[in-house]
JSON list of C-alpha atoms in Angstrom, two decimals:
[
{"chain": "H", "resi": 1, "resn": "MET", "atom": "CA", "xyz": [131.06, 182.91, 123.93]},
{"chain": "H", "resi": 2, "resn": "THR", "atom": "CA", "xyz": [131.88, 181.55, 127.31]},
{"chain": "H", "resi": 3, "resn": "HIS", "atom": "CA", "xyz": [132.63, 177.95, 128.09]},
{"chain": "H", "resi": 4, "resn": "THR", "atom": "CA", "xyz": [129.49, 177.44, 130.20]},
{"chain": "H", "resi": 5, "resn": "SER", "atom": "CA", "xyz": [127.28, 178.94, 127.50]},
{"chain": "H", "resi": 6, "resn": "PHE", "atom": "CA", "xyz": [128.76, 176.50, 124.95]},
{"chain": "H", "resi": 7, "resn": "ALA", "atom": "CA", "xyz": [128.18, 173.59, 127.34]},
{"chain": "H", "resi": 8, "resn": "LYS", "atom": "CA", "xyz": [124.57, 174.63, 127.93]},
{"chain": "H", "resi": 9, "resn": "LYS", "atom": "CA", "xyz": [123.89, 174.89, 124.20]},
{"chain": "H", "resi": 10, "resn": "THR", "atom": "CA", "xyz": [125.52, 171.51, 123.57]},
{"chain": "H", "resi": 11, "resn": "LEU", "atom": "CA", "xyz": [123.51, 169.89, 126.36]},
{"chain": "H", "resi": 12, "resn": "LEU", "atom": "CA", "xyz": [120.32, 171.46, 125.00]},
{"chain": "H", "resi": 13, "resn": "ALA", "atom": "CA", "xyz": [121.08, 170.15, 121.49]},
{"chain": "H", "resi": 14, "resn": "LEU", "atom": "CA", "xyz": [121.75, 166.64, 122.84]},
{"chain": "H", "resi": 15, "resn": "CYS", "atom": "CA", "xyz": [118.50, 166.69, 124.82]},
{"chain": "H", "resi": 16, "resn": "ALA", "atom": "CA", "xyz": [116.55, 167.83, 121.77]},
{"chain": "H", "resi": 17, "resn": "THR", "atom": "CA", "xyz": [118.12, 165.07, 119.68]},
{"chain": "H", "resi": 18, "resn": "GLY", "atom": "CA", "xyz": [117.27, 162.48, 122.32]},
{"chain": "H", "resi": 19, "resn": "PHE", "atom": "CA", "xyz": [113.71, 163.72, 122.55]},
{"chain": "H", "resi": 20, "resn": "CYS", "atom": "CA", "xyz": [113.30, 163.54, 118.78]},
{"chain": "H", "resi": 21, "resn": "ALA", "atom": "CA", "xyz": [114.67, 160.00, 118.76]},
{"chain": "H", "resi": 22, "resn": "LEU", "atom": "CA", "xyz": [112.17, 158.96, 121.45]},
{"chain": "H", "resi": 23, "resn": "ALA", "atom": "CA", "xyz": [109.31, 160.69, 119.67]},
{"chain": "H", "resi": 24, "resn": "SER", "atom": "CA", "xyz": [110.06, 158.89, 116.40]},
{"chain": "H", "resi": 25, "resn": "ALA", "atom": "CA", "xyz": [110.30, 155.45, 118.03]},
{"chain": "H", "resi": 26, "resn": "LYS", "atom": "CA", "xyz": [107.98, 152.90, 116.47]},
{"chain": "H", "resi": 27, "resn": "LEU", "atom": "CA", "xyz": [104.93, 152.06, 118.54]},
{"chain": "H", "resi": 28, "resn": "PRO", "atom": "CA", "xyz": [103.58, 148.52, 118.74]},
{"chain": "H", "resi": 29, "resn": "PRO", "atom": "CA", "xyz": [100.58, 147.71, 116.55]},
{"chain": "H", "resi": 30, "resn": "PRO", "atom": "CA", "xyz": [97.22, 148.40, 118.19]},
{"chain": "H", "resi": 31, "resn": "THR", "atom": "CA", "xyz": [95.23, 145.54, 119.67]},
{"chain": "H", "resi": 32, "resn": "PRO", "atom": "CA", "xyz": [92.18, 144.35, 117.71]},
{"chain": "H", "resi": 33, "resn": "GLU", "atom": "CA", "xyz": [89.91, 146.03, 120.26]},
{"chain": "H", "resi": 34, "resn": "ALA", "atom": "CA", "xyz": [91.75, 149.35, 119.91]},
{"chain": "H", "resi": 35, "resn": "ALA", "atom": "CA", "xyz": [91.66, 149.08, 116.10]},
{"chain": "H", "resi": 36, "resn": "ALA", "atom": "CA", "xyz": [87.90, 148.40, 116.19]},
{"chain": "H", "resi": 37, "resn": "LYS", "atom": "CA", "xyz": [87.35, 151.35, 118.53]},
{"chain": "H", "resi": 38, "resn": "ALA", "atom": "CA", "xyz": [89.40, 153.60, 116.21]},
{"chain": "H", "resi": 39, "resn": "ALA", "atom": "CA", "xyz": [87.38, 152.46, 113.18]},
{"chain": "H", "resi": 40, "resn": "GLU", "atom": "CA", "xyz": [84.12, 153.20, 115.02]},
{"chain": "H", "resi": 41, "resn": "THR", "atom": "CA", "xyz": [85.40, 156.62, 116.06]},
{"chain": "H", "resi": 42, "resn": "ALA", "atom": "CA", "xyz": [86.37, 157.39, 112.45]},
{"chain": "H", "resi": 43, "resn": "ALA", "atom": "CA", "xyz": [82.91, 156.29, 111.25]},
{"chain": "H", "resi": 44, "resn": "ARG", "atom": "CA", "xyz": [81.23, 158.46, 113.91]},
{"chain": "H", "resi": 45, "resn": "ALA", "atom": "CA", "xyz": [83.37, 161.47, 112.87]},
{"chain": "H", "resi": 46, "resn": "ALA", "atom": "CA", "xyz": [82.45, 160.95, 109.19]},
{"chain": "H", "resi": 47, "resn": "TRP", "atom": "CA", "xyz": [78.75, 160.75, 110.14]},
{"chain": "H", "resi": 48, "resn": "ALA", "atom": "CA", "xyz": [79.05, 163.92, 112.22]},
{"chain": "H", "resi": 49, "resn": "GLY", "atom": "CA", "xyz": [80.51, 165.68, 109.18]},
{"chain": "H", "resi": 50, "resn": "LYS", "atom": "CA", "xyz": [77.55, 164.57, 107.06]},
{"chain": "H", "resi": 51, "resn": "VAL", "atom": "CA", "xyz": [75.12, 165.83, 109.72]},
{"chain": "H", "resi": 52, "resn": "ASP", "atom": "CA", "xyz": [76.93, 169.18, 109.83]},
{"chain": "H", "resi": 53, "resn": "ASN", "atom": "CA", "xyz": [76.73, 169.47, 106.02]},
{"chain": "H", "resi": 54, "resn": "TYR", "atom": "CA", "xyz": [72.99, 168.64, 106.14]},
{"chain": "H", "resi": 55, "resn": "LYS", "atom": "CA", "xyz": [72.33, 171.32, 108.76]},
{"chain": "H", "resi": 56, "resn": "LEU", "atom": "CA", "xyz": [74.35, 173.84, 106.74]},
{"chain": "H", "resi": 57, "resn": "CYS", "atom": "CA", "xyz": [72.36, 173.01, 103.61]},
{"chain": "H", "resi": 58, "resn": "LEU", "atom": "CA", "xyz": [69.06, 173.50, 105.46]},
{"chain": "H", "resi": 59, "resn": "SER", "atom": "CA", "xyz": [70.27, 176.81, 106.87]},
{"chain": "H", "resi": 60, "resn": "GLN", "atom": "CA", "xyz": [71.35, 178.04, 103.44]},
{"chain": "H", "resi": 61, "resn": "ASP", "atom": "CA", "xyz": [67.95, 177.08, 101.99]},
{"chain": "H", "resi": 62, "resn": "ARG", "atom": "CA", "xyz": [66.16, 179.02, 104.75]},
{"chain": "H", "resi": 63, "resn": "VAL", "atom": "CA", "xyz": [68.32, 182.10, 104.18]},
{"chain": "H", "resi": 64, "resn": "ALA", "atom": "CA", "xyz": [67.77, 181.98, 100.40]},
{"chain": "H", "resi": 65, "resn": "ALA", "atom": "CA", "xyz": [64.00, 181.57, 100.85]},
{"chain": "H", "resi": 66, "resn": "HIS", "atom": "CA", "xyz": [63.89, 184.52, 103.26]},
{"chain": "H", "resi": 67, "resn": "TYR", "atom": "CA", "xyz": [65.93, 186.65, 100.87]},
{"chain": "H", "resi": 68, "resn": "ARG", "atom": "CA", "xyz": [63.63, 185.87, 97.94]},
{"chain": "H", "resi": 69, "resn": "LYS", "atom": "CA", "xyz": [60.57, 186.62, 100.10]},
{"chain": "H", "resi": 70, "resn": "THR", "atom": "CA", "xyz": [61.83, 189.96, 101.45]},
{"chain": "H", "resi": 71, "resn": "THR", "atom": "CA", "xyz": [63.57, 191.33, 98.36]},
{"chain": "H", "resi": 72, "resn": "PRO", "atom": "CA", "xyz": [61.15, 192.18, 95.55]},
{"chain": "H", "resi": 73, "resn": "SER", "atom": "CA", "xyz": [63.92, 192.53, 92.95]},
{"chain": "H", "resi": 74, "resn": "ALA", "atom": "CA", "xyz": [65.39, 189.10, 93.75]},
{"chain": "H", "resi": 75, "resn": "LYS", "atom": "CA", "xyz": [65.34, 186.72, 90.83]},
{"chain": "H", "resi": 76, "resn": "PRO", "atom": "CA", "xyz": [63.74, 183.34, 91.46]},
{"chain": "H", "resi": 77, "resn": "ALA", "atom": "CA", "xyz": [66.05, 180.38, 91.58]},
{"chain": "H", "resi": 78, "resn": "THR", "atom": "CA", "xyz": [66.55, 179.16, 88.02]},
{"chain": "H", "resi": 79, "resn": "ALA", "atom": "CA", "xyz": [68.53, 176.00, 88.64]},
{"chain": "H", "resi": 80, "resn": "ALA", "atom": "CA", "xyz": [67.65, 174.09, 91.76]},
{"chain": "H", "resi": 81, "resn": "GLY", "atom": "CA", "xyz": [70.73, 172.73, 93.44]},
{"chain": "H", "resi": 82, "resn": "ALA", "atom": "CA", "xyz": [71.01, 169.31, 94.91]},
{"chain": "H", "resi": 83, "resn": "ALA", "atom": "CA", "xyz": [68.42, 168.72, 97.60]},
{"chain": "H", "resi": 84, "resn": "CYS", "atom": "CA", "xyz": [69.62, 168.40, 101.17]},
{"chain": "H", "resi": 85, "resn": "THR", "atom": "CA", "xyz": [69.88, 164.74, 102.11]},
{"chain": "H", "resi": 86, "resn": "ASP", "atom": "CA", "xyz": [69.45, 163.68, 105.72]},
{"chain": "H", "resi": 87, "resn": "PRO", "atom": "CA", "xyz": [72.21, 161.22, 106.76]},
{"chain": "H", "resi": 88, "resn": "GLY", "atom": "CA", "xyz": [69.88, 159.55, 109.27]},
{"chain": "H", "resi": 89, "resn": "PRO", "atom": "CA", "xyz": [70.85, 158.20, 112.67]},
{"chain": "H", "resi": 90, "resn": "PHE", "atom": "CA", "xyz": [74.35, 156.91, 113.31]},
{"chain": "H", "resi": 91, "resn": "ALA", "atom": "CA", "xyz": [74.68, 153.22, 112.49]},
{"chain": "H", "resi": 92, "resn": "TYR", "atom": "CA", "xyz": [78.01, 151.43, 112.58]},
{"chain": "H", "resi": 93, "resn": "THR", "atom": "CA", "xyz": [78.40, 147.86, 111.42]},
{"chain": "H", "resi": 94, "resn": "PRO", "atom": "CA", "xyz": [81.85, 146.49, 112.20]},
{"chain": "H", "resi": 95, "resn": "PRO", "atom": "CA", "xyz": [83.49, 144.53, 109.39]},
{"chain": "H", "resi": 96, "resn": "ALA", "atom": "CA", "xyz": [82.97, 140.78, 109.61]},
{"chain": "H", "resi": 97, "resn": "ALA", "atom": "CA", "xyz": [85.87, 138.85, 111.11]},
{"chain": "H", "resi": 98, "resn": "LYS", "atom": "CA", "xyz": [87.72, 136.61, 108.69]},
{"chain": "H", "resi": 99, "resn": "PRO", "atom": "CA", "xyz": [87.58, 132.89, 109.34]},
{"chain": "H", "resi": 100, "resn": "ILE", "atom": "CA", "xyz": [90.82, 131.52, 110.70]},
{"chain": "H", "resi": 101, "resn": "GLU", "atom": "CA", "xyz": [91.69, 129.67, 107.48]},
{"chain": "H", "resi": 102, "resn": "ALA", "atom": "CA", "xyz": [91.09, 132.73, 105.31]},
{"chain": "H", "resi": 103, "resn": "ALA", "atom": "CA", "xyz": [93.14, 134.87, 107.67]},
{"chain": "H", "resi": 104, "resn": "GLY", "atom": "CA", "xyz": [96.30, 132.97, 106.78]},
{"chain": "H", "resi": 105, "resn": "ALA", "atom": "CA", "xyz": [96.49, 130.54, 109.69]},
{"chain": "H", "resi": 106, "resn": "HIS", "atom": "CA", "xyz": [96.86, 126.88, 108.78]},
{"chain": "H", "resi": 107, "resn": "SER", "atom": "CA", "xyz": [95.92, 123.66, 110.46]},
{"chain": "H", "resi": 108, "resn": "PRO", "atom": "CA", "xyz": [98.64, 121.53, 112.05]},
{"chain": "H", "resi": 109, "resn": "PRO", "atom": "CA", "xyz": [100.24, 119.23, 109.45]},
{"chain": "H", "resi": 110, "resn": "GLY", "atom": "CA", "xyz": [98.97, 116.03, 111.10]},
{"chain": "H", "resi": 111, "resn": "THR", "atom": "CA", "xyz": [95.26, 116.89, 110.93]},
{"chain": "H", "resi": 112, "resn": "ALA", "atom": "CA", "xyz": [94.99, 118.66, 107.58]},
{"chain": "H", "resi": 113, "resn": "SER", "atom": "CA", "xyz": [93.40, 116.48, 104.90]},
{"chain": "H", "resi": 114, "resn": "SER", "atom": "CA", "xyz": [93.08, 119.15, 102.17]},
{"chain": "H", "resi": 115, "resn": "PRO", "atom": "CA", "xyz": [94.52, 122.55, 101.42]},
{"chain": "H", "resi": 116, "resn": "PRO", "atom": "CA", "xyz": [93.01, 125.11, 103.80]},
{"chain": "H", "resi": 117, "resn": "ASN", "atom": "CA", "xyz": [91.55, 127.50, 101.21]},
{"chain": "H", "resi": 118, "resn": "THR", "atom": "CA", "xyz": [89.83, 125.27, 98.67]},
{"chain": "H", "resi": 119, "resn": "THR", "atom": "CA", "xyz": [86.15, 125.29, 97.81]},
{"chain": "H", "resi": 120, "resn": "VAL", "atom": "CA", "xyz": [86.03, 121.48, 97.75]},
{"chain": "H", "resi": 121, "resn": "PRO", "atom": "CA", "xyz": [84.89, 120.00, 101.09]},
{"chain": "H", "resi": 122, "resn": "ALA", "atom": "CA", "xyz": [87.39, 117.71, 102.79]},
{"chain": "H", "resi": 123, "resn": "ALA", "atom": "CA", "xyz": [85.11, 114.63, 102.48]},
{"chain": "H", "resi": 124, "resn": "ALA", "atom": "CA", "xyz": [84.68, 115.15, 98.73]},
{"chain": "H", "resi": 125, "resn": "ALA", "atom": "CA", "xyz": [88.39, 115.66, 98.25]},
{"chain": "H", "resi": 126, "resn": "ALA", "atom": "CA", "xyz": [89.16, 112.39, 100.08]},
{"chain": "H", "resi": 127, "resn": "SER", "atom": "CA", "xyz": [86.67, 110.35, 98.01]},
{"chain": "H", "resi": 128, "resn": "ALA", "atom": "CA", "xyz": [87.64, 111.85, 94.65]},
{"chain": "H", "resi": 129, "resn": "PRO", "atom": "CA", "xyz": [89.56, 109.48, 92.37]},
{"chain": "H", "resi": 130, "resn": "LYS", "atom": "CA", "xyz": [93.22, 110.27, 92.05]},
{"chain": "H", "resi": 131, "resn": "SER", "atom": "CA", "xyz": [94.66, 110.35, 88.57]}
]
């Protein structure tokens, strides 16, 4: 092995290592808009899969019916399988946004009159007798 061949292989190995390090770098978390768009895309893909399964089911039923009609020795279907269910039109309802207090944010210490996540209203908590 020549010296230049060894240098080229070493340089190639270092470049590959650097590329792998860059590729495995941690990306920042997606913005809320990007996360919502990704959730909608995932829901649309799941719906498309259901539509494809529905169309396949209809096609299989047509083929089986044609086979039974054209083949005199074909046995009639004894156990009916699950009926094809139409998934309907695509409808996506985004999840409801959490209120600020339930999301973990807290009021500034000077204005809070009760704990942020209680079911007792602030006015009732202030007028309740203290024991």
